[in-house]
Coordinates of C-alpha atoms in Angstrom, one line a residue:
M261 CA 37.9 -43.9 -14.6
H262 CA 35.7 -40.8 -14.1
Q263 CA 35.3 -38.5 -17.1
L264 CA 34.0 -35.0 -17.4
I265 CA 32.6 -33.5 -20.6
I266 CA 31.8 -29.8 -20.7
H267 CA 30.1 -28.1 -23.7
K268 CA 29.7 -24.3 -23.7
L269 CA 29.8 -23.6 -20.0
G270 CA 31.3 -20.3 -19.0
P271 CA 34.6 -19.7 -20.9
I272 CA 34.8 -23.4 -21.8
Q273 CA 33.6 -24.2 -25.3
H274 CA 34.4 -27.9 -25.2
C275 CA 36.5 -30.0 -22.8
E276 CA 36.8 -33.8 -22.3
L277 CA 38.8 -34.7 -19.2
S278 CA 39.7 -38.0 -17.5
I279 CA 39.8 -37.6 -13.7
K280 CA 43.0 -39.1 -12.4
K281 CA 44.7 -39.3 -9.0
Y282 CA 46.8 -36.2 -9.5
T283 CA 45.4 -33.5 -11.9
I284 CA 46.9 -30.1 -12.9
L285 CA 45.0 -27.3 -14.6
T286 CA 47.0 -24.3 -15.8
G287 CA 46.4 -21.4 -18.1
Y288 CA 45.7 -17.7 -18.3
Q289 CA 43.3 -15.9 -16.0
A290 CA 39.6 -16.3 -16.8
S291 CA 40.4 -19.1 -19.2
G292 CA 38.1 -21.6 -17.5
K293 CA 40.2 -23.5 -14.9
S294 CA 37.8 -22.7 -12.1
T295 CA 34.8 -23.7 -14.3
I296 CA 36.4 -27.2 -14.8
A297 CA 37.3 -27.5 -11.1
K298 CA 33.8 -26.4 -10.0
A299 CA 32.2 -28.9 -12.4
I300 CA 34.2 -31.7 -10.9
Y301 CA 33.2 -30.6 -7.4
F302 CA 29.5 -30.3 -8.5
F303 CA 29.3 -33.8 -9.8
R304 CA 31.5 -35.6 -7.3
T305 CA 29.4 -34.2 -4.4
L306 CA 26.0 -35.5 -5.8
K307 CA 26.4 -38.7 -3.9
E308 CA 26.7 -36.8 -0.6
D309 CA 23.6 -34.8 -1.7
I310 CA 21.7 -38.0 -2.1
F311 CA 22.8 -39.3 1.3
Q312 CA 21.7 -36.1 3.0
L313 CA 18.3 -36.2 1.2
I314 CA 17.7 -39.7 2.3
L315 CA 18.8 -38.9 5.8
R316 CA 16.5 -36.0 6.1
R317 CA 13.6 -38.0 4.8
S318 CA 14.2 -40.6 7.5
F319 CA 13.6 -38.0 10.2
S320 CA 10.6 -36.4 8.4
Q321 CA 7.5 -36.2 10.6
L322 CA 5.0 -36.1 7.8
E323 CA 2.0 -38.3 8.5
S324 CA 1.9 -40.1 5.2
D325 CA 3.9 -40.7 2.1
E326 CA 1.1 -39.1 0.0
K327 CA 2.0 -35.6 1.3
R328 CA 5.7 -36.1 0.6
S329 CA 7.3 -35.5 -2.8
S330 CA 9.3 -38.3 -4.3
L331 CA 12.9 -38.7 -3.6
R332 CA 13.6 -38.4 -7.3
S333 CA 11.8 -35.1 -7.4
D334 CA 13.7 -33.9 -4.4
F335 CA 17.0 -35.0 -6.0
E336 CA 16.3 -33.2 -9.3
S337 CA 15.3 -30.0 -7.5
A338 CA 18.5 -30.1 -5.3
V339 CA 20.7 -30.7 -8.3
R340 CA 19.1 -27.9 -10.2
N341 CA 19.5 -25.4 -7.4
K342 CA 23.0 -26.5 -6.7
F343 CA 23.9 -26.1 -10.4
L344 CA 22.6 -22.5 -10.4
S345 CA 24.3 -21.8 -7.1
T346 CA 27.6 -23.1 -8.5
F347 CA 27.6 -21.5 -12.0
G348 CA 25.1 -18.6 -11.8
T349 CA 21.9 -17.8 -13.6
S350 CA 21.0 -19.8 -16.7
Y351 CA 20.0 -16.6 -18.6
S352 CA 23.7 -16.0 -19.3
M353 CA 24.4 -19.5 -20.6
E354 CA 24.4 -20.8 -24.1
R355 CA 21.2 -22.6 -25.1
D356 CA 23.1 -25.7 -26.2
M357 CA 25.1 -25.9 -22.9
K358 CA 25.6 -29.4 -21.6
V359 CA 27.8 -30.9 -18.9
T360 CA 28.1 -34.7 -18.4
Y361 CA 30.0 -36.7 -15.8
Y362 CA 30.6 -40.4 -16.2
Y363 CA 31.2 -42.2 -12.9
A364 CA 31.3 -45.8 -14.0
Q365 CA 30.1 -48.0 -16.7
G366 CA 26.4 -47.1 -17.2
V367 CA 26.4 -44.5 -14.4
D368 CA 26.3 -40.8 -15.5
V369 CA 24.6 -37.5 -14.9
S370 CA 24.0 -34.7 -17.4
V371 CA 22.9 -31.2 -16.9
Y372 CA 21.6 -29.1 -19.8
L373 CA 19.2 -26.4 -20.7
T374 CA 15.7 -26.9 -22.3
E375 CA 13.4 -24.3 -23.7
N376 CA 9.9 -25.0 -22.4
Q377 CA 7.0 -22.5 -22.1
D378 CA 5.6 -24.3 -19.1
F379 CA 8.5 -22.8 -17.0
L380 CA 9.0 -19.2 -16.1
S381 CA 12.6 -19.3 -17.4
P382 CA 13.1 -20.3 -21.1
N383 CA 16.6 -21.5 -20.1
Y384 CA 15.3 -24.2 -17.7
V385 CA 18.0 -26.4 -16.1
W386 CA 17.2 -30.0 -16.9
I387 CA 18.7 -33.1 -15.2
N388 CA 19.2 -36.5 -16.9
Y389 CA 20.7 -39.5 -15.0
S390 CA 21.2 -43.1 -15.7
Q391 CA 18.9 -46.0 -14.6
P392 CA 21.1 -47.3 -11.7
I393 CA 20.8 -43.9 -10.0
R394 CA 17.0 -43.9 -10.6
D395 CA 16.8 -47.5 -9.1
L396 CA 18.6 -46.4 -6.0
L397 CA 16.4 -43.3 -5.5
N398 CA 13.3 -45.5 -6.0
K399 CA 14.7 -48.1 -3.6
Y400 CA 15.0 -45.5 -0.8
N401 CA 11.8 -43.6 -1.6
R402 CA 9.6 -45.3 0.9
H403 CA 11.8 -46.6 3.7
S404 CA 14.6 -45.2 5.9
E405 CA 16.9 -48.2 6.4
H406 CA 20.2 -47.0 5.2
G407 CA 22.9 -48.6 7.4
Q408 CA 25.1 -49.4 4.3
L409 CA 24.0 -46.4 2.3
R410 CA 27.4 -44.6 2.1
Q411 CA 29.1 -47.8 0.9
E412 CA 26.3 -48.4 -1.6
L413 CA 26.6 -44.9 -2.9
A414 CA 30.4 -45.2 -3.1
E415 CA 30.1 -48.4 -5.1
L416 CA 27.4 -47.0 -7.4
F417 CA 29.3 -43.9 -8.3
G418 CA 32.7 -45.6 -8.3
D419 CA 33.9 -43.0 -5.9
P420 CA 35.2 -43.8 -2.4
Y421 CA 36.4 -40.2 -1.8
E422 CA 34.9 -37.3 0.1
T423 CA 35.3 -34.1 -2.0
V424 CA 36.9 -31.1 -0.3
Y425 CA 37.1 -27.8 -2.3
I426 CA 39.6 -25.1 -1.3
P427 CA 38.9 -22.0 -3.3
A428 CA 41.1 -19.1 -4.2
G429 CA 40.6 -15.9 -2.2
R430 CA 40.5 -18.0 1.0
S431 CA 42.4 -15.4 3.1
I432 CA 39.1 -13.6 3.8
L433 CA 38.3 -16.1 6.6
T434 CA 41.7 -15.7 8.3
L435 CA 41.7 -11.9 7.8
L436 CA 38.4 -11.6 9.6
G437 CA 39.6 -14.1 12.3
G438 CA 37.1 -14.8 15.1
Q439 CA 34.7 -12.1 13.7
F440 CA 33.8 -14.4 10.8
N441 CA 32.0 -16.8 13.1
Y442 CA 29.7 -14.0 14.1
I443 CA 29.2 -12.6 10.6
Y444 CA 28.3 -16.0 9.1
S445 CA 26.0 -17.0 12.0
T446 CA 24.0 -13.8 11.5
M447 CA 23.5 -14.4 7.7
D448 CA 20.1 -15.8 6.8
D449 CA 19.6 -18.7 4.3
A450 CA 18.9 -16.3 1.5
Q451 CA 22.2 -14.4 2.1
K452 CA 24.2 -17.7 2.4
R453 CA 22.7 -18.8 -1.0
L454 CA 24.3 -15.7 -2.6
L455 CA 27.7 -17.5 -2.0
D456 CA 28.5 -20.1 -4.6
S457 CA 28.1 -23.6 -3.3
C458 CA 31.9 -24.4 -3.4
T459 CA 32.8 -21.3 -1.3
R460 CA 29.9 -22.0 1.1
D461 CA 31.0 -25.6 1.6
Y462 CA 34.6 -24.4 2.3
M463 CA 33.5 -21.8 4.8
E464 CA 31.3 -24.2 6.7
R465 CA 34.0 -26.9 6.7
V466 CA 36.5 -24.5 8.2
L467 CA 34.1 -23.3 10.9
K468 CA 33.2 -26.9 11.8
L469 CA 36.8 -28.1 12.0
R470 CA 38.5 -25.0 13.5
P471 CA 37.9 -26.0 17.2
Q472 CA 39.7 -29.3 16.7
F473 CA 43.1 -27.5 16.3
A474 CA 43.2 -26.3 19.9
N475 CA 46.5 -28.3 20.4
G476 CA 47.8 -27.6 16.9
L477 CA 48.2 -30.2 14.2
E478 CA 50.1 -32.5 16.5
G479 CA 47.1 -32.5 18.8
L480 CA 45.1 -34.4 16.2
L481 CA 47.1 -37.5 16.9
E482 CA 47.1 -37.2 20.7
G483 CA 46.7 -40.6 22.3
E484 CA 46.8 -42.4 18.9
Q485 CA 49.0 -45.4 18.3
I486 CA 50.8 -44.8 15.0
P487 CA 52.6 -47.6 13.1
P488 CA 56.3 -46.8 12.4
A489 CA 55.9 -46.5 8.6
R490 CA 52.9 -44.1 9.1
R491 CA 54.9 -42.2 11.7
T492 CA 57.5 -41.4 9.1
L493 CA 54.9 -39.9 6.8
H494 CA 53.5 -37.8 9.6
R495 CA 56.9 -36.4 10.5
E496 CA 57.5 -35.6 6.8
A497 CA 54.1 -33.9 6.5
L498 CA 54.6 -31.8 9.6
D499 CA 58.1 -30.8 8.5
L500 CA 56.8 -29.6 5.2
I501 CA 54.0 -27.6 7.0
Q502 CA 56.5 -26.0 9.3
R503 CA 58.7 -25.0 6.4
I504 CA 55.7 -23.4 4.6
L505 CA 53.9 -21.8 7.5
K506 CA 57.1 -20.7 9.4
G507 CA 55.3 -21.5 12.6
R508 CA 52.8 -23.7 14.4
Y509 CA 49.0 -23.1 14.1
T510 CA 46.6 -23.4 17.1
V511 CA 43.2 -22.2 18.1
T512 CA 43.4 -20.8 21.6
D513 CA 40.4 -19.4 23.4
G514 CA 38.6 -19.3 20.0
E515 CA 41.5 -17.2 18.6
E516 CA 43.6 -18.5 15.7
R517 CA 47.3 -18.1 16.3
I518 CA 50.6 -18.9 14.6
W519 CA 53.4 -19.7 17.2
M520 CA 57.0 -18.9 16.3
D521 CA 60.1 -20.8 17.5
T522 CA 60.8 -17.8 19.8
G523 CA 57.7 -18.8 21.9
R524 CA 55.8 -15.7 20.7
Y525 CA 52.7 -15.8 18.5
V526 CA 50.9 -13.7 16.0
K527 CA 47.1 -13.6 15.6
I528 CA 46.2 -15.1 12.2
N529 CA 44.6 -11.8 11.0
F530 CA 47.9 -10.1 11.6
A531 CA 50.0 -12.8 10.0
S532 CA 51.6 -12.4 6.5
S533 CA 49.4 -12.7 3.4
G534 CA 51.2 -15.9 2.5
Q535 CA 50.4 -17.5 5.9
Q536 CA 46.8 -16.4 5.7
E537 CA 46.4 -17.9 2.2
C538 CA 48.0 -21.2 2.9
V539 CA 47.1 -22.0 6.5
W540 CA 43.8 -23.8 5.7
I541 CA 45.2 -25.6 2.8
L542 CA 47.8 -27.1 5.2
N543 CA 45.2 -27.7 8.0
L544 CA 42.8 -29.5 5.7
L545 CA 45.4 -31.6 4.0
Y546 CA 46.8 -32.7 7.3
Y547 CA 43.5 -33.2 9.0
Y548 CA 42.2 -35.6 6.4
F549 CA 45.6 -37.2 6.2
V550 CA 45.3 -38.0 9.9
M551 CA 41.7 -39.2 9.6
Q552 CA 42.7 -41.6 6.8
N553 CA 39.3 -41.3 5.1
P554 CA 40.0 -40.9 1.4
V555 CA 39.5 -37.4 0.1
Y556 CA 39.5 -35.8 -3.3
F557 CA 41.1 -32.4 -2.8
I558 CA 40.4 -29.6 -5.3
I559 CA 42.8 -26.7 -4.5
E560 CA 42.7 -23.4 -6.4
E561 CA 46.0 -21.5 -6.7
P562 CA 48.0 -23.1 -3.8
E563 CA 50.8 -20.7 -4.7
S564 CA 49.0 -17.5 -3.7
N565 CA 51.4 -15.1 -2.0
L566 CA 54.0 -17.8 -1.4
F567 CA 57.7 -17.6 -2.1
P568 CA 58.9 -20.2 -4.7
E569 CA 60.5 -22.3 -2.1
S570 CA 57.2 -22.6 -0.2
Q571 CA 55.4 -23.3 -3.5
K572 CA 57.7 -26.3 -4.0
A573 CA 57.0 -27.5 -0.5
I574 CA 53.2 -27.3 -0.8
V575 CA 53.4 -29.3 -4.0
E576 CA 55.4 -31.9 -2.2
L577 CA 52.8 -32.0 0.6
T578 CA 49.9 -32.5 -1.9
A579 CA 51.9 -35.4 -3.5
L580 CA 52.6 -37.0 -0.1
V581 CA 48.9 -36.8 0.8
A582 CA 47.8 -38.1 -2.6
G583 CA 50.2 -41.0 -2.2
A584 CA 48.6 -41.9 1.1
G585 CA 45.3 -42.9 -0.5
N586 CA 43.8 -39.5 -1.5
A587 CA 43.6 -37.6 -4.8
V588 CA 44.4 -34.0 -5.7
L589 CA 43.4 -31.5 -8.4
L590 CA 45.4 -28.2 -8.5
T591 CA 44.7 -25.1 -10.6
T592 CA 47.7 -22.9 -10.9
H593 CA 49.4 -20.0 -12.7
S594 CA 52.8 -20.7 -11.3
P595 CA 55.7 -22.1 -13.3
Y596 CA 57.3 -23.0 -9.9
V597 CA 54.3 -25.2 -9.1
L598 CA 54.5 -26.9 -12.5
G599 CA 58.3 -27.3 -12.2
A600 CA 57.9 -28.9 -8.7
V601 CA 55.3 -31.3 -10.1
N602 CA 57.7 -32.2 -12.9
N603 CA 60.5 -33.0 -10.5
L604 CA 58.2 -35.4 -8.6
L605 CA 57.1 -37.0 -11.9
Y606 CA 60.7 -37.3 -12.9
A607 CA 61.7 -38.8 -9.5
G608 CA 59.0 -41.4 -10.0
T609 CA 60.3 -42.3 -13.4
V610 CA 64.0 -42.4 -12.4
G611 CA 63.0 -44.3 -9.2
Q612 CA 61.9 -47.2 -11.3
I613 CA 65.5 -47.9 -12.4
A614 CA 67.5 -46.3 -9.6
A615 CA 65.3 -46.3 -6.5
E616 CA 67.9 -45.8 -3.8
K617 CA 69.8 -42.9 -5.4
S618 CA 66.5 -41.2 -6.4
A619 CA 65.2 -41.5 -2.8
E620 CA 68.3 -39.6 -1.6
I621 CA 67.1 -36.6 -3.7
V622 CA 63.3 -36.9 -3.4
A623 CA 61.6 -39.1 -0.7
P624 CA 59.7 -41.9 -2.4
E625 CA 56.4 -41.0 -0.7
K626 CA 56.4 -37.8 -2.7
W627 CA 57.0 -39.4 -6.1
I628 CA 54.1 -39.0 -8.6
D629 CA 53.3 -41.9 -10.9
A630 CA 53.0 -40.4 -14.4
C631 CA 50.3 -42.9 -15.3
C632 CA 48.1 -41.4 -12.6
C633 CA 48.7 -37.7 -13.6
E634 CA 46.7 -35.5 -15.9
A635 CA 47.8 -32.1 -16.9
R636 CA 45.8 -29.6 -19.0
F637 CA 46.5 -26.1 -20.4
V638 CA 43.2 -24.2 -20.5
E639 CA 43.1 -21.7 -23.3
N640 CA 40.6 -20.4 -26.0
G641 CA 37.7 -22.4 -24.6
E642 CA 39.6 -25.8 -24.6
A643 CA 41.7 -27.8 -22.1
R644 CA 44.4 -29.4 -24.2
D645 CA 46.7 -32.1 -22.9
C646 CA 50.0 -30.7 -22.0
M647 CA 51.8 -33.8 -20.9
D648 CA 54.9 -34.7 -23.0
S649 CA 54.1 -38.2 -24.1
E650 CA 57.7 -39.3 -24.3
L651 CA 59.1 -37.7 -21.1
M652 CA 55.8 -38.2 -19.2
Q653 CA 56.2 -34.7 -17.7
I654 CA 54.4 -31.4 -18.2
D655 CA 55.6 -29.8 -21.4
N656 CA 58.5 -27.5 -20.5
S657 CA 57.5 -24.9 -23.0
L658 CA 54.6 -24.0 -20.7
L659 CA 57.1 -23.3 -17.9
D660 CA 59.2 -21.1 -20.2
Q661 CA 56.9 -19.4 -22.7
I662 CA 56.2 -16.4 -20.4
S663 CA 59.8 -16.0 -19.3
H664 CA 60.8 -16.2 -23.0
G665 CA 58.6 -13.3 -23.8
I666 CA 60.0 -11.3 -20.9
N667 CA 63.6 -12.2 -21.9
K668 CA 62.9 -11.3 -25.5
E669 CA 61.6 -7.9 -24.5
Y670 CA 64.7 -7.4 -22.3
D671 CA 67.0 -8.4 -25.3
I672 CA 65.3 -5.9 -27.6
L673 CA 65.7 -3.1 -25.0
F674 CA 69.3 -4.1 -24.6
E675 CA 69.9 -3.9 -28.3
I676 CA 68.2 -0.4 -28.4
E677 CA 70.5 0.7 -25.6
Q678 CA 73.6 -0.5 -27.4
D679 CA 72.6 1.1 -30.7
A680 CA 71.9 4.4 -28.8
K681 CA 75.2 4.3 -27.1
M682 CA 77.0 3.5 -30.4
Q683 CA 75.2 6.5 -32.1
Q684 CA 76.1 8.7 -29.2
K685 CA 79.7 7.6 -29.3
N686 CA 79.9 8.2 -33.1
G687 CA 78.4 11.6 -32.7
E688 CA 81.0 12.6 -30.1
E689 CA 83.8 11.5 -32.4

């Protein structure tokens, strides 16, 4: 099982987290949820970085190996630059900051700061990684045969998943609509590097995949033979998407549209804020669900601008996609999201003793196995376990603590009102 350890990075003072199939991070704003999510993205995409480095070297036109830097040197430089692009300048970091990710037995990568006068920056980002990774980099340093490279990397890192990050604030792409293609294409490399690596990856992924939705989500399956069991899953996924989006997404003549049941459409940049926020969560979940290549989704605040009913549906969609061979991490502020996850956890528990009756309430493909779920409440620099060990659900007090505060305030105001009316009544008498 993968494990992440963060020490003094951003708002996180110390965090040790096992990475499971379905992970929930909740807590107050600026508590460090995004820091944890970005750290997981950073480490899980290093295997893809290695693949791209080796691929580029195989097409290099340098005359001799003497003129080329070593693959290990290129890897360390790429990791260093990616870390700074993801988390910002090292000048603002604690000197004893350290982040470590354990992929498998004996396979890990650490990033920390070192003070060395040979470098311009006293807070120099240093990379340390285990011998099996060094061996692979040495192996591919001088030749370009890499037919089985992806499989070799997946086995080395114990990670068959492609990592897809969906950040908060994603509506900017849909708000700009077709103009974003032009804006992004005119940015030079230096301007693009000003974007953090997670956001840049998301933007480039959307721009790359957008043309494939010319015939809507259903068009992704055009001409494909779908087994009956899989067909049921597709129908369920499309039904959930329809309920959330309240329409059908297409890209027509380069223009993103949402088609209504009336036969009319609205351009995506004129759609509701909820539709703009969720449309590419839905598109990406369904696209990779169709492709059947395992993906680790990291989704920030899926509830943004959505009505509680739609929040519940989007949780059910993530659970369905996770159950089909993928994995999901959600960050959220929403008690409705946490409540919906709890229902799916509970359905999985009850389903073990009453499968048929449970299936009548919640479809089995949406059930979440509590053994594969991790939930953390991020607060005061830590990420504490918030799963109830007996019920195997997210602690209900997290769902209620804010509403308790609101209700208590209301009760106090009510008492003040009653006292004032009583005093007023006594005064009139």
